[in-house]
Amino acid sequence: MSFPRKRAVTACDTCRWKKTKCGNERPVCSSCAKHGWPCSYDPLSYSSFDPASLLILDKLHQTLQKLSEIEQEVKGQNLPTAFGSTEAILTWPIFNGRWSSNVLSNEILIGNVPSAHAERESGKRASVGINEENVPFLVESFLQLVHSKNPVFHTQQIRVAARQVAECGFGWDASSCIVLLACALGAIARPYSPSPELDLLSGSGRTSLEDKPGHLETGNAFYQVARKRFGLLDQSIMAGQCHMLSGIFLMYTMRPLEAWSAFHQAGSIYSLYLKSQAALQESNNDMDIDVSLSQLEKRLEQRLYWTVLKSECEIRVQLDLPQSNLCKLDYPFLFPSPPSPGSPVESPESALTASSQQLQLAEEQTWFYYLSEIALRRIENRVLNAFYTEDHPRWLQTDLSVMIAAAEDIELQMETWYASLPTSIRFDTVEDETSDELRFVTRCRSLLIRGLIYRPFLYYAIHSVNSQTHWDLCNKLQAFVQKALEACLACETDIGMTHRHHGTWYALRESTTNSLLLLAARAAGLITFDFHVSSSPHPEVMSDSHKYARVLRVCIEKLRYWEAEAPPDIALSRRIIEELTTMGDVDPNQAT
């Protein structure tokens, strides 16, 4: 098979970023010359790369171009918060005002008060020491299990730093701090297993703190040593990386408020760094001094920006917290640039068992996932701005035809996004949906967004008293309501219920959301199911009523498994779901 030279590889940096046609002229291409843009080319020589690496890079550039077509312009990243959260559903009139609008977030905030959570935090203090001999293995575990979802480092950077630690021990610099945090994450991360777990958890009494406690202790030991270095960090990219890794570790260990603080710090440091770089560039332009960053530094910049921004947005959808200055920047790059070809195998001798070809395929899938996640984040922001800038009463006050048009437009955007996905990240079949973690997470993320799109229509069907809706709009409303219910069913699977990852707390909140939506629909008489009826042993042949009941069982068992470790909102969520299932239907006639 031949691998011809690809234009995406030879285009100048500016044309690649702006997604414009590049004439490839040196030293300045015709497009940049015409518009007066700065023109530079990646100094790396691609002629030395093997054909497989060139093909991977070309695939990534094609994916970038397709994803960029979804939305061509980004103007700031201000994001409405909380109105799309789990606890917002508890204030729907169908639940008769049983709970306040901040009942869950208050549990988290109260639990974060030092005097209130001292006992809880005492369990997280390091009870074991760190072993520097384990550093290489833990770093490789981090690269394979954590970095694959947030590729914000040059893998060579961490491996070199790890080797230095192995030779000289941990220092007090940012590089050592990064290695410590990578080790902390490598210790607690475990491979994904696509196995059903509902029957294993039901009645078992298992909790997350009892499963593999030694891994948590080891991870916490490395994290506590890393924390001692935070006060010595400067305002550099590496400092931002440290705080970002800290936030990821805190999400892995179910501490969302502390994670937000870490992401917020990373965003503040990085926004100050970007402003300083812009000021330096402007100052030196007058003196005709070139202070532009290298291609590697530019790629690192873009990755850190998008990862921190994405992490902040995810938390702020559930919790009404301030945004960092990073969210307010008008950042020019729609997507981060992929790594140079060959980077998947830049240090093959340090890999655990994988061959060079396997590493290349893993790196390819990692970047397809990462780029698709950023595209989904942008689409979700659009959904939130379309439907969730105000509280739910607005949905009854808005013209239904306007809401339907907006939903149909975003649906089309979701279809465009899915059409852009390469085969390695698509989920066309049931086997694809759960075969590996990146496909599984991508599918769940897309279902979450579809649930947000359809939720206002379910609310409308539950609470609207308008019986004069035009038949065409009524048919479309019914279709969207059905899609909302189907999204609830599709999201709630018992695959990976005990799998620890960056989004575990979000998954628990989403599981609660889906259960509350089904309970609200049942209370309004839109669906029927009996929670206490035993379910069929074969989910694929269940009736809808059995499937609805199974969603609640999965939710309750999942919440029960994690609640001892999670913040108090998770245990309260379980109690609320159990209360609603045991109380029977809410009387819709009492809803106002």
Coordinates of C-alpha atoms in Angstrom, one line a residue:
M1 CA 0.0 0.0 0.0
S2 CA 1.4 3.4 -0.9
F3 CA 1.2 6.5 1.3
P4 CA 1.2 9.6 -0.9
R5 CA 2.4 13.0 0.5
K6 CA -0.6 14.8 2.1
R7 CA -1.3 18.5 1.8
A8 CA -2.4 18.7 5.5
V9 CA 1.1 17.8 6.5
T10 CA 2.9 20.5 4.5
A11 CA 0.5 23.4 5.1
C12 CA 1.9 26.3 7.1
D13 CA 1.0 26.7 10.7
T14 CA -1.4 29.7 10.2
C15 CA -3.3 28.0 7.3
R16 CA -3.7 24.8 9.4
W17 CA -5.1 26.8 12.4
K18 CA -7.4 28.9 10.2
K19 CA -8.5 25.9 8.1
T20 CA -7.7 27.7 4.9
K21 CA -6.1 26.5 1.7
C22 CA -2.3 26.8 1.8
G23 CA -0.1 27.3 -1.3
N24 CA 2.9 25.8 0.6
E25 CA 5.3 28.4 -0.8
R26 CA 8.4 29.1 1.2
P27 CA 9.2 31.2 3.2
V28 CA 5.7 32.8 3.0
C29 CA 2.7 31.1 1.4
S30 CA 0.4 32.9 -1.0
S31 CA -2.5 32.9 1.5
C32 CA -0.6 34.5 4.3
A33 CA 1.0 37.0 2.0
K34 CA -2.4 38.0 0.7
H35 CA -3.9 38.5 4.2
G36 CA -0.8 39.8 5.9
W37 CA -0.7 36.9 8.3
P38 CA 2.5 35.6 9.9
C39 CA 3.6 32.5 8.1
S40 CA 5.7 29.7 9.6
Y41 CA 6.2 26.0 9.0
D42 CA 6.7 23.2 11.4
P43 CA 10.4 22.8 11.7
L44 CA 10.1 19.1 12.0
S45 CA 11.0 17.1 9.0
Y46 CA 8.3 14.6 8.1
S47 CA 10.4 12.9 5.6
S48 CA 12.0 10.7 8.3
F49 CA 8.6 9.4 9.5
D50 CA 7.4 6.0 8.5
P51 CA 4.3 5.7 6.3
A52 CA 2.0 4.5 9.1
S53 CA 2.8 7.6 11.2
L54 CA 2.1 9.8 8.2
L55 CA -1.2 8.1 7.7
I56 CA -2.2 8.6 11.3
L57 CA -1.3 12.3 11.2
D58 CA -3.3 12.7 8.0
K59 CA -6.3 11.0 9.6
L60 CA -6.1 13.4 12.6
H61 CA -5.9 16.4 10.3
Q62 CA -8.9 15.2 8.4
T63 CA -10.8 14.7 11.6
L64 CA -9.8 18.2 12.8
Q65 CA -11.1 19.7 9.6
K66 CA -14.5 17.9 9.8
L67 CA -14.9 18.8 13.4
S68 CA -14.1 22.4 12.7
E69 CA -16.9 22.5 10.2
I70 CA -19.4 21.9 13.0
E71 CA -18.7 25.4 14.3
Q72 CA -16.3 27.8 12.7
E73 CA -16.1 30.6 15.3
V74 CA -15.6 30.7 19.1
K75 CA -16.3 33.9 20.9
G76 CA -15.5 33.5 24.6
Q77 CA -16.5 30.6 26.7
N78 CA -19.0 32.1 29.2
L79 CA -21.3 29.3 30.3
P80 CA -24.6 29.3 32.0
T81 CA -24.5 27.2 35.1
A82 CA -26.7 25.1 37.4
F83 CA -30.0 25.4 35.4
G84 CA -29.1 22.1 33.8
S85 CA -28.0 20.4 37.0
T86 CA -29.4 17.4 38.7
E87 CA -30.9 19.4 41.6
A88 CA -32.8 21.7 39.2
I89 CA -35.1 18.8 38.4
L90 CA -36.0 18.4 42.0
T91 CA -37.6 21.9 41.8
W92 CA -40.0 20.8 39.0
P93 CA -43.6 21.5 40.1
I94 CA -44.5 17.8 39.7
F95 CA -42.4 17.1 42.9
N96 CA -44.6 19.6 44.9
G97 CA -41.8 21.7 46.3
R98 CA -40.3 18.9 48.5
W99 CA -36.8 20.0 47.9
S100 CA -35.1 23.4 47.6
S101 CA -33.1 24.5 44.5
N102 CA -29.8 24.0 46.2
V103 CA -30.5 20.9 48.3
L104 CA -27.6 18.8 46.7
S105 CA -25.0 21.6 46.4
N106 CA -25.6 22.6 50.0
E107 CA -24.7 19.1 51.0
I108 CA -21.4 19.4 49.1
L109 CA -20.6 22.9 50.5
I110 CA -21.4 21.9 54.1
G111 CA -19.4 18.7 53.7
N112 CA -16.4 20.9 52.6
V113 CA -16.4 23.0 55.8
P114 CA -13.2 21.9 57.6
S115 CA -15.0 21.1 60.9
A116 CA -17.7 19.2 59.1
H117 CA -15.4 17.0 57.0
A118 CA -12.4 16.6 59.3
E119 CA -13.3 13.0 60.0
R120 CA -13.8 12.3 56.3
E121 CA -10.5 13.9 55.3
S122 CA -8.6 12.1 58.0
G123 CA -9.1 8.9 56.0
K124 CA -7.4 10.5 53.0
R125 CA -4.2 11.4 54.8
A126 CA -1.3 9.3 53.7
S127 CA -0.9 6.3 55.8
V128 CA 1.8 4.7 53.7
G129 CA 5.1 6.1 52.3
I130 CA 6.1 6.4 48.6
N131 CA 8.5 4.1 47.0
E132 CA 10.7 5.7 44.3
E133 CA 11.3 2.3 42.7
N134 CA 7.7 2.2 41.7
V135 CA 7.9 5.5 39.8
P136 CA 8.5 4.1 36.2
F137 CA 5.7 1.6 36.5
L138 CA 3.2 4.1 37.9
V139 CA 4.1 6.7 35.2
E140 CA 3.5 4.1 32.5
S141 CA 0.2 3.3 34.2
F142 CA -0.7 7.0 34.1
L143 CA 0.2 7.3 30.4
Q144 CA -1.9 4.3 29.4
L145 CA -4.9 4.8 31.7
V146 CA -5.2 8.5 32.4
H147 CA -3.2 10.5 29.9
S148 CA -5.0 8.6 27.1
K149 CA -8.1 10.7 27.9
N150 CA -6.3 14.0 28.5
P151 CA -3.2 14.0 26.3
V152 CA -1.8 17.3 27.6
F153 CA 1.8 16.3 27.9
H154 CA 4.5 15.3 25.6
T155 CA 4.9 11.7 26.8
Q156 CA 8.7 12.1 26.4
Q157 CA 8.5 15.0 28.9
I158 CA 7.1 12.8 31.7
R159 CA 9.3 9.8 30.9
V160 CA 12.5 11.9 31.0
A161 CA 11.4 13.4 34.3
A162 CA 10.6 10.0 35.7
R163 CA 14.0 8.7 34.7
Q164 CA 15.6 11.7 36.4
V165 CA 13.6 10.9 39.6
A166 CA 14.7 7.3 39.5
E167 CA 18.3 8.4 39.3
C168 CA 18.4 11.4 41.6
G169 CA 15.2 11.3 43.7
F170 CA 12.4 13.8 43.9
G171 CA 13.3 17.5 43.9
W172 CA 11.1 20.5 44.8
D173 CA 10.7 21.7 41.2
A174 CA 7.6 21.6 38.9
S175 CA 9.0 18.6 37.0
S176 CA 9.1 16.5 40.2
C177 CA 5.6 17.7 41.1
I178 CA 4.3 16.5 37.8
V179 CA 5.9 13.1 38.2
L180 CA 4.4 12.8 41.7
L181 CA 0.9 13.6 40.5
A182 CA 1.3 11.2 37.6
C183 CA 2.3 8.5 40.0
A184 CA -0.7 9.3 42.2
L185 CA -3.0 8.9 39.3
G186 CA -1.2 5.8 38.0
A187 CA -1.7 4.2 41.4
I188 CA -5.5 4.6 41.5
A189 CA -6.4 4.2 37.8
R190 CA -7.4 0.7 36.7
P191 CA -8.1 -0.8 33.3
Y192 CA -11.7 -0.6 32.1
S193 CA -13.7 -3.9 32.1
P194 CA -16.9 -4.0 30.0
S195 CA -18.7 -6.4 32.4
P196 CA -22.3 -6.1 33.7
E197 CA -22.2 -5.5 37.5
L198 CA -25.7 -5.0 38.7
D199 CA -26.2 -8.6 39.9
L200 CA -22.8 -8.6 41.5
L201 CA -23.6 -5.4 43.5
S202 CA -27.2 -6.0 44.5
G203 CA -27.3 -7.0 48.1
S204 CA -23.5 -7.4 48.3
G205 CA -22.8 -4.4 50.6
R206 CA -19.6 -3.6 48.6
T207 CA -18.3 -0.1 48.7
S208 CA -15.6 1.7 46.7
L209 CA -13.5 2.3 49.8
E210 CA -13.4 -1.5 50.5
D211 CA -12.4 -2.4 46.9
K212 CA -8.6 -2.1 46.4
P213 CA -8.0 0.2 49.4
G214 CA -4.2 -0.2 49.0
H215 CA -4.3 1.5 45.6
L216 CA -6.1 4.5 47.1
E217 CA -3.6 4.7 49.9
T218 CA -0.6 4.6 47.5
G219 CA -2.2 7.3 45.3
N220 CA -2.9 9.5 48.2
A221 CA 0.6 9.2 49.5
F222 CA 2.1 10.4 46.3
Y223 CA -0.5 13.2 46.1
Q224 CA 0.2 14.5 49.6
V225 CA 3.9 14.7 48.7
A226 CA 3.1 16.6 45.5
R227 CA 0.9 19.1 47.4
K228 CA 3.9 20.2 49.4
R229 CA 5.4 21.6 46.2
F230 CA 2.3 23.6 45.1
G231 CA 3.4 26.7 47.0
L232 CA 6.7 26.8 45.1
L233 CA 5.2 26.8 41.6
D234 CA 5.5 29.8 39.4
Q235 CA 3.2 31.1 36.7
S236 CA 4.5 28.8 34.0
I237 CA 2.9 26.2 31.7
M238 CA 4.3 23.5 34.0
A239 CA 2.6 25.1 37.0
G240 CA -0.7 25.0 35.1
Q241 CA 0.0 21.3 34.3
C242 CA 0.5 20.5 38.0
H243 CA -2.8 22.1 39.1
M244 CA -4.6 20.5 36.2
L245 CA -3.3 17.0 37.2
S246 CA -4.2 17.8 40.8
G247 CA -7.8 18.5 39.7
I248 CA -7.9 15.3 37.7
F249 CA -6.7 13.3 40.8
L250 CA -9.3 15.0 43.0
M251 CA -12.1 14.1 40.5
Y252 CA -10.8 10.5 40.5
T253 CA -11.1 10.5 44.3
M254 CA -14.6 12.1 44.3
R255 CA -13.7 15.6 45.6
P256 CA -15.4 18.0 43.1
L257 CA -15.1 21.2 45.0
E258 CA -11.4 20.8 45.6
A259 CA -11.1 19.7 41.9
W260 CA -12.8 22.9 40.8
S261 CA -10.4 24.9 42.9
A262 CA -7.4 23.2 41.2
F263 CA -8.9 23.6 37.7
H264 CA -9.7 27.3 38.6
Q265 CA -6.1 27.8 39.7
A266 CA -4.8 26.1 36.5
G267 CA -7.0 28.3 34.4
S268 CA -6.0 31.5 36.2
I269 CA -2.3 30.7 35.9
Y270 CA -2.6 29.8 32.2
S271 CA -4.7 32.9 31.3
L272 CA -2.0 35.1 33.0
Y273 CA 0.6 33.2 31.0
L274 CA -1.2 33.7 27.7
K275 CA -1.6 37.4 28.4
S276 CA 2.1 37.7 29.3
Q277 CA 3.0 36.0 26.1
A278 CA 0.8 38.3 24.1
A279 CA 2.3 41.4 25.8
L280 CA 5.9 40.1 25.1
Q281 CA 5.1 39.4 21.5
E282 CA 3.6 42.9 21.0
S283 CA 6.5 44.5 22.8
N284 CA 9.1 42.7 20.6
N285 CA 7.3 43.2 17.4
D286 CA 8.2 46.9 17.5
M287 CA 11.9 45.8 17.8
D288 CA 11.6 43.2 15.0
I289 CA 12.5 40.4 17.5
D290 CA 11.0 37.0 16.9
V291 CA 9.8 35.5 20.2
S292 CA 7.3 33.0 18.8
L293 CA 7.0 29.7 20.5
S294 CA 8.2 26.4 19.0
Q295 CA 5.7 24.1 17.5
L296 CA 6.0 21.8 20.6
E297 CA 5.3 24.7 22.9
K298 CA 2.3 25.8 20.8
R299 CA 0.8 22.3 20.8
L300 CA 1.3 22.1 24.6
E301 CA -0.4 25.5 25.0
Q302 CA -3.5 24.5 23.0
R303 CA -3.9 21.1 24.8
L304 CA -3.7 22.7 28.3
Y305 CA -6.1 25.5 27.3
W306 CA -8.8 23.1 26.1
T307 CA -8.4 20.5 28.8
V308 CA -8.6 23.1 31.6
L309 CA -11.5 24.9 30.0
K310 CA -13.4 21.6 29.4
S311 CA -12.8 20.5 33.0
E312 CA -14.1 23.9 34.4
C313 CA -17.2 23.7 32.2
E314 CA -18.0 20.2 33.3
I315 CA -18.1 21.1 37.0
R316 CA -19.9 24.4 36.5
V317 CA -22.8 22.6 34.7
Q318 CA -23.5 20.9 38.0
L319 CA -22.3 23.5 40.6
D320 CA -22.8 27.2 40.4
L321 CA -19.2 28.3 40.9
P322 CA -17.2 31.2 39.5
Q323 CA -15.3 30.7 36.2
S324 CA -11.6 31.5 35.8
N325 CA -10.3 34.2 33.5
L326 CA -9.4 31.5 31.0
C327 CA -13.1 31.2 30.2
K328 CA -13.2 34.8 29.2
L329 CA -10.4 34.7 26.7
D330 CA -11.1 34.9 23.0
Y331 CA -8.9 32.0 22.1
P332 CA -8.1 31.7 18.4
F333 CA -7.6 27.9 18.0
L334 CA -10.8 25.9 17.5
F335 CA -9.0 22.7 18.4
P336 CA -5.6 21.7 19.8
S337 CA -3.0 20.5 17.3
P338 CA -2.3 16.7 17.3
P339 CA 1.2 15.5 18.2
S340 CA 4.0 15.1 15.7
P341 CA 4.1 11.7 13.9
G342 CA 6.1 9.2 15.7
S343 CA 5.4 10.4 19.2
P344 CA 3.5 7.3 20.1
V345 CA 6.7 5.3 20.0
E346 CA 9.2 7.9 21.1
S347 CA 10.3 5.7 24.0
P348 CA 9.2 2.2 23.2
E349 CA 11.7 0.5 25.5
S350 CA 9.8 1.9 28.5
A351 CA 6.4 0.4 27.4
L352 CA 5.1 -2.4 29.5
T353 CA 4.1 -5.0 26.8
A354 CA 2.6 -3.2 23.8
S355 CA 4.3 -3.2 20.5
S356 CA 5.1 -0.1 18.5
Q357 CA 2.1 -0.7 16.2
Q358 CA -0.2 -1.0 19.2
L359 CA 1.2 2.2 20.7
Q360 CA 0.6 4.0 17.4
L361 CA -3.0 2.7 17.3
A362 CA -3.6 3.7 20.9
E363 CA -2.2 7.2 20.3
E364 CA -4.4 7.6 17.2
Q365 CA -7.6 6.6 19.1
T366 CA -6.6 8.8 22.0
W367 CA -6.5 11.8 19.8
F368 CA -9.7 11.0 18.0
Y369 CA -11.3 10.7 21.4
Y370 CA -9.8 14.0 22.7
L371 CA -10.8 16.0 19.6
S372 CA -14.3 14.5 19.6
E373 CA -14.7 15.4 23.3
I374 CA -13.8 19.0 22.7
A375 CA -16.3 19.1 19.8
L376 CA -19.0 17.7 22.1
R377 CA -18.1 20.2 24.8
R378 CA -18.7 23.0 22.3
I379 CA -22.0 21.5 21.2
E380 CA -23.1 21.0 24.9
N381 CA -22.3 24.7 25.5
R382 CA -24.6 25.6 22.7
V383 CA -27.4 23.4 24.1
L384 CA -26.9 25.1 27.5
N385 CA -27.0 28.5 26.0
A386 CA -30.1 27.6 23.9
F387 CA -32.2 26.1 26.7
Y388 CA -30.6 26.6 30.1
T389 CA -29.8 30.3 30.5
E390 CA -32.9 30.6 32.8
D391 CA -34.8 28.2 35.1
H392 CA -37.3 25.7 33.9
P393 CA -40.5 28.0 34.0
R394 CA -39.0 29.6 30.9
W395 CA -39.7 26.5 28.9
L396 CA -43.5 27.0 29.3
Q397 CA -43.2 30.6 28.3
T398 CA -41.2 30.0 25.1
D399 CA -42.9 29.4 21.8
L400 CA -42.9 25.6 21.3
S401 CA -42.1 26.0 17.6
V402 CA -39.0 28.0 18.5
M403 CA -37.8 25.4 20.9
I404 CA -38.4 22.6 18.4
A405 CA -36.5 24.5 15.7
A406 CA -33.5 25.0 18.0
A407 CA -33.5 21.3 19.0
E408 CA -33.7 20.1 15.4
D409 CA -30.8 22.4 14.5
I410 CA -28.6 21.0 17.4
E411 CA -29.7 17.4 16.5
L412 CA -28.3 18.1 13.0
Q413 CA -25.1 19.3 14.6
M414 CA -24.8 16.1 16.6
E415 CA -25.3 14.0 13.4
T416 CA -22.5 16.0 11.7
W417 CA -20.3 15.3 14.7
Y418 CA -21.0 11.6 14.6
A419 CA -20.4 11.4 10.9
S420 CA -17.0 13.0 11.4
L421 CA -15.9 10.2 13.8
P422 CA -13.3 7.7 12.5
T423 CA -14.1 4.0 12.8
S424 CA -11.9 3.5 15.8
I425 CA -14.1 5.7 18.0
R426 CA -17.6 5.1 16.5
F427 CA -20.2 3.1 18.3
D428 CA -22.4 1.7 15.6
T429 CA -23.2 -1.6 17.3
V430 CA -23.9 -2.9 20.8
E431 CA -20.4 -4.5 20.8
D432 CA -18.9 -1.1 19.9
E433 CA -20.7 0.7 22.6
T434 CA -19.0 -1.1 25.4
S435 CA -15.9 -2.7 23.8
D436 CA -13.4 -0.2 25.1
E437 CA -13.5 2.8 27.4
L438 CA -13.0 5.6 24.9
R439 CA -15.9 4.4 22.8
F440 CA -18.0 3.9 25.8
V441 CA -17.3 7.3 27.3
T442 CA -17.9 9.0 23.9
R443 CA -21.3 7.3 23.6
C444 CA -22.3 8.2 27.1
R445 CA -21.2 11.8 26.5
S446 CA -23.3 12.1 23.3
L447 CA -26.3 10.6 25.1
L448 CA -25.9 13.1 28.0
I449 CA -26.1 16.0 25.4
R450 CA -29.1 14.5 23.7
G451 CA -30.8 14.2 27.1
L452 CA -30.2 17.9 27.7
I453 CA -31.7 18.7 24.3
Y454 CA -34.9 16.7 25.0
R455 CA -35.4 17.5 28.7
P456 CA -37.3 20.8 28.1
F457 CA -39.9 18.9 26.0
L458 CA -40.4 16.3 28.7
Y459 CA -40.9 19.1 31.2
Y460 CA -43.4 20.7 28.7
A461 CA -45.4 17.5 28.4
I462 CA -45.5 17.1 32.2
H463 CA -46.5 20.6 33.2
S464 CA -48.2 22.3 30.2
V465 CA -51.9 22.9 30.4
N466 CA -52.2 24.1 26.8
S467 CA -54.5 21.7 25.0
Q468 CA -54.6 23.9 21.8
T469 CA -51.2 22.9 20.5
H470 CA -51.2 22.5 16.7
W471 CA -51.3 18.8 15.7
D472 CA -47.9 19.1 13.8
L473 CA -46.2 20.6 16.9
C474 CA -47.9 18.1 19.1
N475 CA -46.5 15.2 17.0
K476 CA -43.0 16.7 17.2
L477 CA -43.4 17.2 20.9
Q478 CA -44.4 13.6 21.4
A479 CA -41.4 12.5 19.4
F480 CA -39.0 14.6 21.5
V481 CA -40.6 13.3 24.7
Q482 CA -40.0 9.7 23.5
K483 CA -36.4 10.6 22.7
A484 CA -36.0 12.0 26.2
L485 CA -37.2 8.7 27.7
E486 CA -35.1 6.7 25.3
A487 CA -32.0 8.7 26.3
C488 CA -32.6 7.9 30.0
L489 CA -32.8 4.2 29.2
A490 CA -29.7 4.2 26.9
C491 CA -27.6 6.1 29.4
E492 CA -28.2 3.7 32.3
T493 CA -26.3 0.6 31.8
D494 CA -24.7 -1.6 34.4
I495 CA -21.4 -1.7 32.6
G496 CA -18.5 -0.3 34.6
M497 CA -20.6 0.6 37.6
T498 CA -17.5 0.3 39.9
H499 CA -15.0 1.6 37.4
R500 CA -13.1 4.6 38.8
H501 CA -12.4 7.4 36.3
H502 CA -12.2 11.2 36.0
G503 CA -16.0 11.4 35.4
T504 CA -17.3 9.1 38.2
W505 CA -19.0 11.8 40.2
Y506 CA -20.5 13.3 37.0
A507 CA -21.8 9.8 36.1
L508 CA -23.5 9.5 39.5
R509 CA -25.2 12.8 39.1
E510 CA -26.3 11.9 35.6
S511 CA -27.6 8.6 36.8
T512 CA -29.6 10.5 39.4
T513 CA -30.9 12.9 36.7
N514 CA -32.2 10.0 34.5
S515 CA -33.9 8.4 37.5
L516 CA -35.6 11.7 38.5
L517 CA -36.8 12.3 34.9
L518 CA -38.4 8.8 34.8
L519 CA -40.0 9.3 38.2
A520 CA -41.4 12.7 37.0
A521 CA -42.7 11.1 33.8
R522 CA -44.4 8.4 35.9
A523 CA -45.9 10.9 38.3
A524 CA -47.4 12.7 35.3
G525 CA -48.9 9.5 33.9
L526 CA -46.7 9.5 30.8
I527 CA -45.2 6.1 31.6
T528 CA -45.9 3.3 34.1
F529 CA -43.6 0.9 35.9
D530 CA -43.4 -0.9 39.2
F531 CA -40.0 -0.6 40.9
H532 CA -40.7 -3.7 43.1
V533 CA -41.4 -6.1 40.2
S534 CA -38.5 -8.4 39.6
S535 CA -36.7 -7.7 36.3
S536 CA -36.1 -10.1 33.4
P537 CA -32.8 -11.8 33.4
H538 CA -32.3 -10.7 29.8
P539 CA -32.4 -6.9 29.5
E540 CA -32.6 -7.0 25.7
V541 CA -36.1 -8.5 25.8
M542 CA -37.5 -6.5 28.7
S543 CA -40.6 -4.4 28.3
D544 CA -40.3 -0.7 28.6
S545 CA -41.8 -0.8 32.2
H546 CA -39.2 -3.3 33.2
K547 CA -36.4 -1.2 31.7
Y548 CA -37.6 1.9 33.5
A549 CA -37.5 0.0 36.8
R550 CA -34.1 -1.4 36.0
V551 CA -32.7 2.2 35.5
L552 CA -33.7 3.0 39.0
R553 CA -32.1 -0.2 40.4
V554 CA -28.8 0.5 38.6
C555 CA -28.9 4.1 39.9
I556 CA -29.5 3.1 43.5
E557 CA -26.9 0.4 43.5
K558 CA -24.3 2.7 41.9
L559 CA -25.0 5.5 44.4
R560 CA -24.8 3.0 47.3
Y561 CA -21.4 1.6 46.1
W562 CA -19.8 5.1 45.9
E563 CA -21.5 7.1 48.6
A564 CA -19.1 6.3 51.5
E565 CA -16.3 7.9 49.5
A566 CA -18.2 10.5 47.6
P567 CA -19.4 13.9 48.9
P568 CA -22.7 13.9 50.9
D569 CA -24.8 14.8 47.8
I570 CA -24.5 11.2 46.5
A571 CA -26.0 9.6 49.6
L572 CA -28.7 12.2 49.7
S573 CA -29.5 11.5 46.0
R574 CA -29.9 7.8 46.8
R575 CA -32.3 8.6 49.7
I576 CA -34.4 10.9 47.5
I577 CA -34.7 8.3 44.7
E578 CA -35.7 5.6 47.2
E579 CA -38.2 7.9 48.9
L580 CA -39.8 8.7 45.5
T581 CA -40.0 5.0 44.6
T582 CA -41.5 3.9 47.9
M583 CA -44.0 6.8 48.0
G584 CA -45.5 5.9 44.7
D585 CA -46.7 8.4 42.2
V586 CA -46.7 12.1 43.0
D587 CA -50.1 13.5 42.5
P588 CA -49.9 15.7 39.4
N589 CA -53.0 17.6 40.4
Q590 CA -51.0 19.1 43.3
A591 CA -48.2 20.3 41.1
T592 CA -48.3 24.0 40.3

